Amino acid sequence: MKEAKEGGMKEAKDSWTDVIYNRRSGEFLGRTSSSWGLILLFYLVFYGVLAGMFSLTIWVLLQTLDENVPRHQDRIANPGLVIHPHTSEIIFNRSNAADYSQYTQQLHNLLQWYNDSVQGSNDLCLVGEYTEQEHTAIKKVCQFKRSILQQCSGLGDSSFGYADGKPCVLIKMNRVVGLKPQGDPYIHCTAKSDAQLRIQYFPEEARLDKMFFPYYGKKAHPNYVQPMVAVKLLFSKQDYDAELRVECKLEGTNLRNNDERDKFMGRVSFQVKVSE
């Protein structure tokens, strides 16, 4: 009886181990080595074909794309405006340099690419004319020297007017590949206040000259610098401690600036508060 019991346990153990590896038939998990080899070969070929088809479709797609011009840019045909310092609120005490240093440092960092020594190597382009360069691989860059910004260049006054309570704000138009604005685009700003806030522009005509257009993309136009307009807000003592809202718009062109669904299309607004 004891021997029969031990024999039954041995058979059960053998049958369990045979499920994993059968020493008599040489099967592993119910398949012979040749069967496993055929399965592995099938999946290797199957996934290899899938990978090849995927690579082929990606390659075909890439042949239809221009590396310099986005294929679909209908939603950004009308660019927005951006201000520097890059903030929607400029609040500072003009008597405390630490209060406005974050703003002036942003301006210095931006304008280092516009230094006259850097821009001197760029081309002098025809004012009022598009700089079209369809047949050159690497496009030339038109000069925009920071000295053009005069009182807002940071050269004569490193505080950009913040120490005097007359802060400068730089305004640029977003880049859009191939854009050629019609007319004579310029920046115009208004302030919502009881007293009329005086505003000074640099360059004086506040123009974004056509010679900086079109832009050909990051790869074809690697050293391109956007034109900008400096806006100097001439606060008086009556304007101190009051939060003023300033709105700047792109005018004189076919580009839109009044779409209520997009508050940044062709315009930008920000708040300024100066205290003594």
C-alpha atoms as a printed R data frame, in Angstrom:
    type eleno elety resid chain resno       x       y       z
1   ATOM     1    CA   MET     A     1   0.000   0.000   0.000
2   ATOM     2    CA   LYS     A     2   2.837   2.336   0.911
3   ATOM     3    CA   GLU     A     3   4.684   1.477  -2.285
4   ATOM     4    CA   ALA     A     4   1.572   2.192  -4.389
5   ATOM     5    CA   LYS     A     5   1.176   5.586  -2.724
6   ATOM     6    CA   GLU     A     6   4.802   6.510  -3.376
7   ATOM     7    CA   GLY     A     7   4.439   5.394  -7.014
8   ATOM     8    CA   GLY     A     8   1.401   7.606  -7.471
9   ATOM     9    CA   MET     A     9   3.240  10.634  -6.064
10  ATOM    10    CA   LYS     A    10   6.161   9.982  -8.410
11  ATOM    11    CA   GLU     A    11   3.850   9.790 -11.433
12  ATOM    12    CA   ALA     A    12   2.164  13.060 -10.425
13  ATOM    13    CA   LYS     A    13   5.526  14.776 -10.064
14  ATOM    14    CA   ASP     A    14   6.701  13.440 -13.421
15  ATOM    15    CA   SER     A    15   3.523  14.586 -15.168
16  ATOM    16    CA   TRP     A    16   3.907  18.100 -13.714
17  ATOM    17    CA   THR     A    17   7.511  18.432 -14.819
18  ATOM    18    CA   ASP     A    18   6.644  17.055 -18.248
19  ATOM    19    CA   VAL     A    19   4.404  20.080 -18.832
20  ATOM    20    CA   ILE     A    20   7.519  22.289 -18.747
21  ATOM    21    CA   TYR     A    21  10.055  19.921 -20.254
22  ATOM    22    CA   ASN     A    22   9.407  16.396 -21.494
23  ATOM    23    CA   ARG     A    23  12.687  14.481 -21.424
24  ATOM    24    CA   ARG     A    24  11.275  11.641 -23.473
25  ATOM    25    CA   SER     A    25  10.081  13.711 -26.454
26  ATOM    26    CA   GLY     A    26  12.400  16.708 -25.937
27  ATOM    27    CA   GLU     A    27   9.446  19.133 -25.874
28  ATOM    28    CA   PHE     A    28   9.597  22.448 -23.983
29  ATOM    29    CA   LEU     A    29   6.198  23.870 -22.989
30  ATOM    30    CA   GLY     A    30   4.547  21.421 -25.368
31  ATOM    31    CA   ARG     A    31   6.649  22.270 -28.450
32  ATOM    32    CA   THR     A    32   9.777  20.819 -29.961
33  ATOM    33    CA   SER     A    33  12.807  22.951 -30.739
34  ATOM    34    CA   SER     A    34  11.966  22.977 -34.463
35  ATOM    35    CA   SER     A    35   8.406  24.163 -33.673
36  ATOM    36    CA   TRP     A    36   9.717  26.975 -31.479
37  ATOM    37    CA   GLY     A    37  12.179  27.915 -34.203
38  ATOM    38    CA   LEU     A    38   9.418  28.205 -36.809
39  ATOM    39    CA   ILE     A    39   7.290  30.376 -34.470
40  ATOM    40    CA   LEU     A    40  10.202  32.714 -33.716
41  ATOM    41    CA   LEU     A    41  11.018  32.935 -37.433
42  ATOM    42    CA   PHE     A    42   7.376  33.786 -38.231
43  ATOM    43    CA   TYR     A    43   7.206  36.629 -35.695
44  ATOM    44    CA   LEU     A    44  10.624  37.916 -36.732
45  ATOM    45    CA   VAL     A    45   9.490  38.171 -40.350
46  ATOM    46    CA   PHE     A    46   6.035  39.516 -39.362
47  ATOM    47    CA   TYR     A    47   7.332  42.357 -37.169
48  ATOM    48    CA   GLY     A    48  10.157  43.049 -39.593
49  ATOM    49    CA   VAL     A    49   7.602  43.644 -42.379
50  ATOM    50    CA   LEU     A    50   5.549  45.905 -40.076
51  ATOM    51    CA   ALA     A    51   8.626  47.931 -39.157
52  ATOM    52    CA   GLY     A    52   9.559  48.214 -42.828
53  ATOM    53    CA   MET     A    53   6.074  49.411 -43.804
54  ATOM    54    CA   PHE     A    54   6.063  51.966 -40.977
55  ATOM    55    CA   SER     A    55   9.504  53.271 -41.979
56  ATOM    56    CA   LEU     A    56   8.400  53.495 -45.613
57  ATOM    57    CA   THR     A    57   5.271  55.533 -44.781
58  ATOM    58    CA   ILE     A    58   7.292  57.924 -42.597
59  ATOM    59    CA   TRP     A    59   9.854  58.341 -45.388
60  ATOM    60    CA   VAL     A    60   7.108  59.060 -47.947
61  ATOM    61    CA   LEU     A    61   5.540  61.601 -45.550
62  ATOM    62    CA   LEU     A    62   8.867  63.375 -45.041
63  ATOM    63    CA   GLN     A    63   9.290  63.735 -48.810
64  ATOM    64    CA   THR     A    64   6.141  65.856 -48.895
65  ATOM    65    CA   LEU     A    65   7.358  68.308 -46.236
66  ATOM    66    CA   ASP     A    66   9.434  71.434 -46.690
67  ATOM    67    CA   GLU     A    67  12.083  71.655 -43.987
68  ATOM    68    CA   ASN     A    68  11.796  75.445 -43.931
69  ATOM    69    CA   VAL     A    69   8.065  76.121 -44.305
70  ATOM    70    CA   PRO     A    70   5.309  74.536 -42.163
71  ATOM    71    CA   ARG     A    71   2.822  72.672 -44.328
72  ATOM    72    CA   HIS     A    72  -0.203  74.010 -42.445
73  ATOM    73    CA   GLN     A    73  -0.021  77.535 -41.010
74  ATOM    74    CA   ASP     A    74  -3.452  78.903 -41.856
75  ATOM    75    CA   ARG     A    75  -4.212  79.543 -38.169
76  ATOM    76    CA   ILE     A    76  -1.212  81.827 -37.664
77  ATOM    77    CA   ALA     A    77  -1.464  83.930 -40.818
78  ATOM    78    CA   ASN     A    78  -2.075  86.943 -38.555
79  ATOM    79    CA   PRO     A    79   0.752  87.104 -36.009
80  ATOM    80    CA   GLY     A    80   0.479  88.246 -32.441
81  ATOM    81    CA   LEU     A    81   2.584  90.802 -30.595
82  ATOM    82    CA   VAL     A    82   4.863  90.088 -27.663
83  ATOM    83    CA   ILE     A    83   6.365  92.475 -25.119
84  ATOM    84    CA   HIS     A    84   9.629  92.501 -23.232
85  ATOM    85    CA   PRO     A    85   9.928  92.393 -20.257
86  ATOM    86    CA   HIS     A    86   7.926  89.227 -20.808
87  ATOM    87    CA   THR     A    87   5.157  89.825 -18.308
88  ATOM    88    CA   SER     A    88   1.584  91.076 -18.238
89  ATOM    89    CA   GLU     A    89   2.216  93.281 -15.180
90  ATOM    90    CA   ILE     A    90   5.077  95.732 -14.672
91  ATOM    91    CA   ILE     A    91   4.964  96.961 -11.089
92  ATOM    92    CA   PHE     A    92   7.928  98.649  -9.414
93  ATOM    93    CA   ASN     A    93   9.185 101.411  -7.159
94  ATOM    94    CA   ARG     A    94  11.454 103.683  -9.159
95  ATOM    95    CA   SER     A    95  13.579 104.471  -6.091
96  ATOM    96    CA   ASN     A    96  14.439 100.814  -5.497
97  ATOM    97    CA   ALA     A    97  16.744  99.309  -8.145
98  ATOM    98    CA   ALA     A    98  16.115  95.794  -6.837
99  ATOM    99    CA   ASP     A    99  12.439  96.323  -7.557
100 ATOM   100    CA   TYR     A   100  12.919  96.707 -11.310
101 ATOM   101    CA   SER     A   101  16.185  94.812 -11.902
102 ATOM   102    CA   GLN     A   102  14.268  91.742 -13.127
103 ATOM   103    CA   TYR     A   103  12.783  93.843 -15.924
104 ATOM   104    CA   THR     A   104  15.967  95.580 -16.983
105 ATOM   105    CA   GLN     A   105  17.916  92.319 -16.940
106 ATOM   106    CA   GLN     A   106  15.430  90.787 -19.369
107 ATOM   107    CA   LEU     A   107  15.903  93.744 -21.694
108 ATOM   108    CA   HIS     A   108  19.693  93.522 -21.532
109 ATOM   109    CA   ASN     A   109  19.577  89.777 -22.269
110 ATOM   110    CA   LEU     A   110  17.357  90.336 -25.282
111 ATOM   111    CA   LEU     A   111  19.325  93.245 -26.718
112 ATOM   112    CA   GLN     A   112  22.712  91.532 -26.609
113 ATOM   113    CA   TRP     A   113  21.764  89.985 -29.988
114 ATOM   114    CA   TYR     A   114  21.144  93.510 -31.291
115 ATOM   115    CA   ASN     A   115  24.485  94.964 -30.211
116 ATOM   116    CA   ASP     A   116  25.979  97.156 -32.916
117 ATOM   117    CA   SER     A   117  29.119  94.998 -32.904
118 ATOM   118    CA   VAL     A   118  27.012  91.918 -33.697
119 ATOM   119    CA   GLN     A   119  24.710  93.583 -36.209
120 ATOM   120    CA   GLY     A   120  27.618  95.161 -38.053
121 ATOM   121    CA   SER     A   121  28.245  91.857 -39.827
122 ATOM   122    CA   ASN     A   122  24.672  91.764 -41.164
123 ATOM   123    CA   ASP     A   123  23.512  93.343 -44.397
124 ATOM   124    CA   LEU     A   124  22.280  96.859 -45.070
125 ATOM   125    CA   CYS     A   125  18.931  96.285 -46.767
126 ATOM   126    CA   LEU     A   126  16.680  98.581 -48.771
127 ATOM   127    CA   VAL     A   127  14.313 100.472 -46.492
128 ATOM   128    CA   GLY     A   128  10.655  99.948 -47.355
129 ATOM   129    CA   GLU     A   129  11.340  96.956 -49.637
130 ATOM   130    CA   TYR     A   130  10.853  93.251 -48.973
131 ATOM   131    CA   THR     A   131  14.122  91.321 -48.755
132 ATOM   132    CA   GLU     A   132  13.179  88.355 -50.947
133 ATOM   133    CA   GLN     A   133  15.778  85.594 -51.251
134 ATOM   134    CA   GLU     A   134  14.032  82.625 -52.815
135 ATOM   135    CA   HIS     A   135  17.056  81.227 -54.627
136 ATOM   136    CA   THR     A   136  19.696  81.279 -51.872
137 ATOM   137    CA   ALA     A   137  20.126  78.429 -49.395
138 ATOM   138    CA   ILE     A   138  21.229  80.516 -46.403
139 ATOM   139    CA   LYS     A   139  19.404  83.809 -46.254
140 ATOM   140    CA   LYS     A   140  21.083  87.103 -45.436
141 ATOM   141    CA   VAL     A   141  20.017  89.028 -42.345
142 ATOM   142    CA   CYS     A   142  19.170  92.723 -42.320
143 ATOM   143    CA   GLN     A   143  20.770  94.934 -39.687
144 ATOM   144    CA   PHE     A   144  18.794  96.060 -36.682
145 ATOM   145    CA   LYS     A   145  21.155  97.828 -34.297
146 ATOM   146    CA   ARG     A   146  20.067  98.445 -30.715
147 ATOM   147    CA   SER     A   147  21.320 102.032 -30.971
148 ATOM   148    CA   ILE     A   148  18.233 102.683 -33.162
149 ATOM   149    CA   LEU     A   149  16.187 102.387 -29.961
150 ATOM   150    CA   GLN     A   150  17.974 105.473 -28.568
151 ATOM   151    CA   GLN     A   151  16.683 106.196 -25.023
152 ATOM   152    CA   CYS     A   152  15.388 102.627 -24.777
153 ATOM   153    CA   SER     A   153  18.562 100.953 -26.053
154 ATOM   154    CA   GLY     A   154  20.086 100.533 -22.589
155 ATOM   155    CA   LEU     A   155  23.322 102.080 -23.859
156 ATOM   156    CA   GLY     A   156  23.064 105.567 -22.375
157 ATOM   157    CA   ASP     A   157  20.736 104.541 -19.545
158 ATOM   158    CA   SER     A   158  21.226 101.001 -18.285
159 ATOM   159    CA   SER     A   159  17.962 101.224 -16.310
160 ATOM   160    CA   PHE     A   160  15.907 101.737 -19.515
161 ATOM   161    CA   GLY     A   161  14.124 104.667 -17.833
162 ATOM   162    CA   TYR     A   162  12.894 102.622 -14.858
163 ATOM   163    CA   ALA     A   163  15.012 104.659 -12.441
164 ATOM   164    CA   ASP     A   164  13.235 107.811 -13.648
165 ATOM   165    CA   GLY     A   165   9.784 106.255 -13.501
166 ATOM   166    CA   LYS     A   166   9.572 106.322 -17.307
167 ATOM   167    CA   PRO     A   167   9.930 102.646 -18.229
168 ATOM   168    CA   CYS     A   168  10.678 101.272 -21.672
169 ATOM   169    CA   VAL     A   169   8.887  98.273 -23.121
170 ATOM   170    CA   LEU     A   170  10.047  96.496 -26.290
171 ATOM   171    CA   ILE     A   171   7.441  95.150 -28.693
172 ATOM   172    CA   LYS     A   172   8.031  92.532 -31.371
173 ATOM   173    CA   MET     A   173   5.802  90.732 -33.825
174 ATOM   174    CA   ASN     A   174   5.805  86.927 -33.727
175 ATOM   175    CA   ARG     A   175   7.649  85.228 -36.554
176 ATOM   176    CA   VAL     A   176   5.584  83.717 -39.350
177 ATOM   177    CA   VAL     A   177   7.404  81.982 -42.189
178 ATOM   178    CA   GLY     A   178   6.813  83.671 -45.539
179 ATOM   179    CA   LEU     A   179   4.779  86.561 -44.124
180 ATOM   180    CA   LYS     A   180   4.890  89.782 -46.161
181 ATOM   181    CA   PRO     A   181   2.682  92.369 -44.466
182 ATOM   182    CA   GLN     A   182   1.109  94.831 -46.852
183 ATOM   183    CA   GLY     A   183   0.985  98.561 -46.268
184 ATOM   184    CA   ASP     A   184   3.315 100.244 -43.815
185 ATOM   185    CA   PRO     A   185   3.065  98.363 -40.476
186 ATOM   186    CA   TYR     A   186   3.671 100.322 -37.301
187 ATOM   187    CA   ILE     A   187   2.938 100.019 -33.569
188 ATOM   188    CA   HIS     A   188   0.455 102.301 -31.836
189 ATOM   189    CA   CYS     A   189  -0.188 102.211 -28.081
190 ATOM   190    CA   THR     A   190  -2.897 103.743 -25.932
191 ATOM   191    CA   ALA     A   191  -3.254 103.924 -22.163
192 ATOM   192    CA   LYS     A   192  -6.524 103.824 -20.313
193 ATOM   193    CA   SER     A   193  -6.214 106.534 -17.690
194 ATOM   194    CA   ASP     A   194  -7.976 109.703 -16.578
195 ATOM   195    CA   ALA     A   195  -4.993 111.797 -17.553
196 ATOM   196    CA   GLN     A   196  -3.510 111.358 -21.021
197 ATOM   197    CA   LEU     A   197  -0.321 109.324 -20.624
198 ATOM   198    CA   ARG     A   198   2.352 110.511 -23.024
199 ATOM   199    CA   ILE     A   199   4.101 107.786 -25.008
200 ATOM   200    CA   GLN     A   200   7.322 108.038 -26.957
201 ATOM   201    CA   TYR     A   201   8.405 105.573 -29.668
202 ATOM   202    CA   PHE     A   202  11.818 104.455 -30.917
203 ATOM   203    CA   PRO     A   203  12.343 104.515 -33.829
204 ATOM   204    CA   GLU     A   204  10.214 107.646 -33.804
205 ATOM   205    CA   GLU     A   205   7.848 106.441 -36.536
206 ATOM   206    CA   ALA     A   206   7.343 103.122 -34.674
207 ATOM   207    CA   ARG     A   207   7.613 101.224 -37.964
208 ATOM   208    CA   LEU     A   208   8.332  97.532 -38.480
209 ATOM   209    CA   ASP     A   209  10.099  97.978 -41.782
210 ATOM   210    CA   LYS     A   210   9.324  95.702 -44.718
211 ATOM   211    CA   MET     A   211  12.996  94.952 -45.256
212 ATOM   212    CA   PHE     A   212  12.838  92.451 -42.373
213 ATOM   213    CA   PHE     A   213  10.253  90.373 -44.247
214 ATOM   214    CA   PRO     A   214   9.770  87.651 -45.283
215 ATOM   215    CA   TYR     A   215  11.224  85.305 -42.693
216 ATOM   216    CA   TYR     A   216  12.391  81.995 -44.184
217 ATOM   217    CA   GLY     A   217  12.470  79.730 -41.156
218 ATOM   218    CA   LYS     A   218  14.981  78.770 -38.507
219 ATOM   219    CA   LYS     A   219  17.140  76.590 -40.755
220 ATOM   220    CA   ALA     A   220  17.339  78.851 -43.803
221 ATOM   221    CA   HIS     A   221  17.437  82.071 -41.744
222 ATOM   222    CA   PRO     A   222  19.518  81.011 -38.710
223 ATOM   223    CA   ASN     A   223  20.741  84.457 -37.612
224 ATOM   224    CA   TYR     A   224  17.500  86.328 -38.232
225 ATOM   225    CA   VAL     A   225  16.576  89.014 -35.712
226 ATOM   226    CA   GLN     A   226  13.081  90.429 -35.512
227 ATOM   227    CA   PRO     A   227  12.531  94.155 -35.810
228 ATOM   228    CA   MET     A   228  11.130  95.794 -32.718
229 ATOM   229    CA   VAL     A   229   9.675  99.025 -31.473
230 ATOM   230    CA   ALA     A   230  10.548 100.542 -28.102
231 ATOM   231    CA   VAL     A   231   7.723 102.211 -26.224
232 ATOM   232    CA   LYS     A   232   8.684 104.666 -23.491
233 ATOM   233    CA   LEU     A   233   5.888 105.428 -21.035
234 ATOM   234    CA   LEU     A   234   6.333 108.999 -19.800
235 ATOM   235    CA   PHE     A   235   4.743 108.780 -16.365
236 ATOM   236    CA   SER     A   236   4.196 111.990 -14.468
237 ATOM   237    CA   LYS     A   237   3.766 112.263 -10.694
238 ATOM   238    CA   GLN     A   238   0.015 112.312 -11.201
239 ATOM   239    CA   ASP     A   239   0.265 108.849 -12.761
240 ATOM   240    CA   TYR     A   240   2.215 107.297  -9.871
241 ATOM   241    CA   ASP     A   241   0.557 104.638  -7.707
242 ATOM   242    CA   ALA     A   242  -2.185 104.148 -10.300
243 ATOM   243    CA   GLU     A   243  -2.462 100.900 -12.225
244 ATOM   244    CA   LEU     A   244  -2.637 101.788 -15.912
245 ATOM   245    CA   ARG     A   245  -3.594  99.412 -18.677
246 ATOM   246    CA   VAL     A   246  -1.698  99.881 -21.935
247 ATOM   247    CA   GLU     A   247  -2.743  98.302 -25.216
248 ATOM   248    CA   CYS     A   248  -0.499  98.229 -28.276
249 ATOM   249    CA   LYS     A   249  -1.740  97.340 -31.740
250 ATOM   250    CA   LEU     A   250  -0.244  96.628 -35.124
251 ATOM   251    CA   GLU     A   251  -1.606  99.268 -37.477
252 ATOM   252    CA   GLY     A   252  -1.183 100.404 -41.085
253 ATOM   253    CA   THR     A   253  -1.314  96.916 -42.582
254 ATOM   254    CA   ASN     A   254  -3.673  94.203 -43.775
255 ATOM   255    CA   LEU     A   255  -2.954  92.111 -40.667
256 ATOM   256    CA   ARG     A   256  -5.862  91.823 -38.244
257 ATOM   257    CA   ASN     A   257  -5.798  93.332 -34.755
258 ATOM   258    CA   ASN     A   258  -9.452  93.289 -33.668
259 ATOM   259    CA   ASP     A   259 -10.459  89.638 -33.346
260 ATOM   260    CA   GLU     A   260 -12.417  89.327 -30.085
261 ATOM   261    CA   ARG     A   261 -11.770  85.575 -30.013
262 ATOM   262    CA   ASP     A   262  -8.010  86.104 -29.933
263 ATOM   263    CA   LYS     A   263  -6.812  88.910 -27.655
264 ATOM   264    CA   PHE     A   264  -3.216  88.554 -28.852
265 ATOM   265    CA   MET     A   265  -3.742  88.639 -32.621
266 ATOM   266    CA   GLY     A   266  -2.072  91.814 -33.832
267 ATOM   267    CA   ARG     A   267  -2.113  93.356 -30.359
268 ATOM   268    CA   VAL     A   268  -0.914  92.993 -26.800
269 ATOM   269    CA   SER     A   269  -1.945  94.582 -23.520
270 ATOM   270    CA   PHE     A   270  -0.231  94.892 -20.164
271 ATOM   271    CA   GLN     A   271  -0.555  96.736 -16.866
272 ATOM   272    CA   VAL     A   272   1.946  99.174 -15.418
273 ATOM   273    CA   LYS     A   273   2.140 100.653 -11.956
274 ATOM   274    CA   VAL     A   274   4.944 102.974 -10.888
275 ATOM   275    CA   SER     A   275   5.504 104.261  -7.386
276 ATOM   276    CA   GLU     A   276   8.130 106.546  -5.849
